[in-house]
Amino acid sequence: MIITGKYPNLRLRRSRQHKWSRRLVKENNLSANDLIQPIFLVEGKNKKIPVKSMPDVYRYSVDRLTQIVDKSLSNKIPMIALFPFTNPKLKNKLGTESLNQDNLVCKAIQLVKKKYKNSIGIMCDVALDPYTSHGHDGLINNNKILNDETVDILIEQSLLQAEMGCDVIAPSDMMDGRIGKIRKALDTNNFKDTQILSYAVKYASNFYGPFRDAVGSKKILKGDKKTYQMDYNNRLEAIREVALDIKEGADMVMIKPGMPYLDIIKDIKDNFKLPVLAYQVSGEYSIISNAIKNKLINEDSIIEVLTAFKRAGANAVVTYFANQIAKKLK
Ligand code: PBG
């Protein structure tokens, strides 16, 4: 680090004194391009159901989906992420609803692709938790999450989503080896252009609670996800996870959760030159939302946090604030 000069001839406040000069030396610029809007789906007609644990977040029936996608499009958000609230009656041990070509996600992908063509990207989670009766991302036998057997299903889930028109396949399950196997299956089935965003670094976090409520897996989840999601004590392990997923063919990687893991975002960006996405998860969203509603902090605090992700090295952020902030930034 070269510092030329010192006080009193060097005064860092000089460049801060005018709005125009602050704009000039700005190192990061948050824009709608940086935001990905998650959307929860629910079965039925003309439904828009509030998610209790997430202020201003709703589950939309497929026929009302255009309401929120229209907003995202006009706010110039590049991509949406679809998550289903599956009817509990359709859940079972194997999560077979994930492979039903008439499931909520498949219907939603088809509708969005038909109506919006390529004007907005679609990303879909690949994992079994919205579909299993035990709430885990994989298959279970004798209280153990089975890796390879789960990956076999995830491959089918990925192929189905790609066939429906999903642009970005996002495995969020944390099974070993799934990126390579999914890439290979996509390639051999004529989906060479389907992108893979790996949730490469996903910690077993306490901040996922409201999301599990939104997809209906909270009450049924048995135990925790610590045998597959990462231990938050670990930093170097994140680098190994990303290195492996790059080798296996990931186009982009996700770090999750967001704000408590800015060090990890920076580590990954410093070590690898590929797009790094961050996920500001449901718990983070609800904490900030509630604090704003209670007037403890103002809405600009959202922009501050999202900019922190950019500063740490994230190319984009999945955030439930996407529409709200993109509109504000316009
Ligand atoms: C499930 C999944 C989770 C989230 C995204 N995909 C929850 C979990 O792993 O239990 C969390 C998102 C959020 O909290 O906003 N594969």
XYZ file of C-alpha atoms and ligand atoms in Angstrom, residues 38 40 54 83 123 125-130 135-137 170-174 199 202-212 214-215 217 221 225 228-229 254 256-257 279-285 318-320, ligand 1:
67
model
C -37.150 -15.102 -4.956
C -42.857 -18.562 -3.405
C -41.708 -12.678 6.462
C -39.657 -21.956 -4.598
C -33.453 -19.975 -11.477
C -33.494 -24.797 -6.521
C -32.526 -28.407 -6.909
C -33.125 -30.130 -3.570
C -35.814 -32.310 -2.056
C -36.782 -30.394 1.097
C -39.945 -28.758 -0.270
C -38.111 -31.838 5.501
C -34.598 -32.914 4.566
C -32.886 -32.106 1.264
C -29.287 -24.215 -8.635
C -28.517 -27.279 -6.508
C -28.925 -26.204 -2.887
C -28.803 -29.658 -1.331
C -25.069 -29.863 -0.463
C -24.910 -23.410 -3.738
C -24.082 -23.311 2.282
C -23.796 -23.246 6.033
C -26.072 -25.059 8.484
C -27.555 -21.780 9.633
C -30.062 -20.574 12.175
C -31.204 -17.911 9.719
C -33.281 -20.183 7.430
C -36.292 -20.411 9.757
C -38.724 -18.100 7.928
C -37.945 -19.760 4.565
C -38.744 -23.183 5.985
C -42.647 -20.303 3.680
C -42.118 -23.657 1.931
C -40.878 -27.668 5.931
C -38.076 -31.069 9.812
C -28.939 -30.368 8.449
C -24.615 -32.028 4.799
C -24.608 -28.238 5.235
C -23.485 -19.121 -4.178
C -25.226 -18.563 1.920
C -26.313 -16.989 4.291
C -27.988 -15.122 -0.610
C -29.425 -12.712 1.925
C -31.570 -15.371 3.554
C -35.024 -15.233 5.073
C -33.891 -14.688 8.673
C -31.753 -11.731 7.634
C -34.686 -10.353 5.663
C -30.593 -13.146 -3.944
C -32.786 -11.018 -1.721
C -36.446 -10.795 -0.760
C -33.393 -25.633 0.766
C -33.165 -24.180 0.814
C -33.118 -23.412 1.975
C -33.003 -22.095 1.577
C -32.940 -22.077 0.176
N -33.039 -23.386 -0.288
C -33.313 -23.771 3.399
C -32.580 -24.864 4.009
O -31.522 -25.297 3.546
O -33.087 -25.358 5.010
C -32.949 -20.955 2.545
C -33.336 -19.650 2.019
C -33.690 -18.646 3.035
O -33.612 -18.863 4.251
O -34.072 -17.559 2.596
N -32.625 -26.418 -0.010
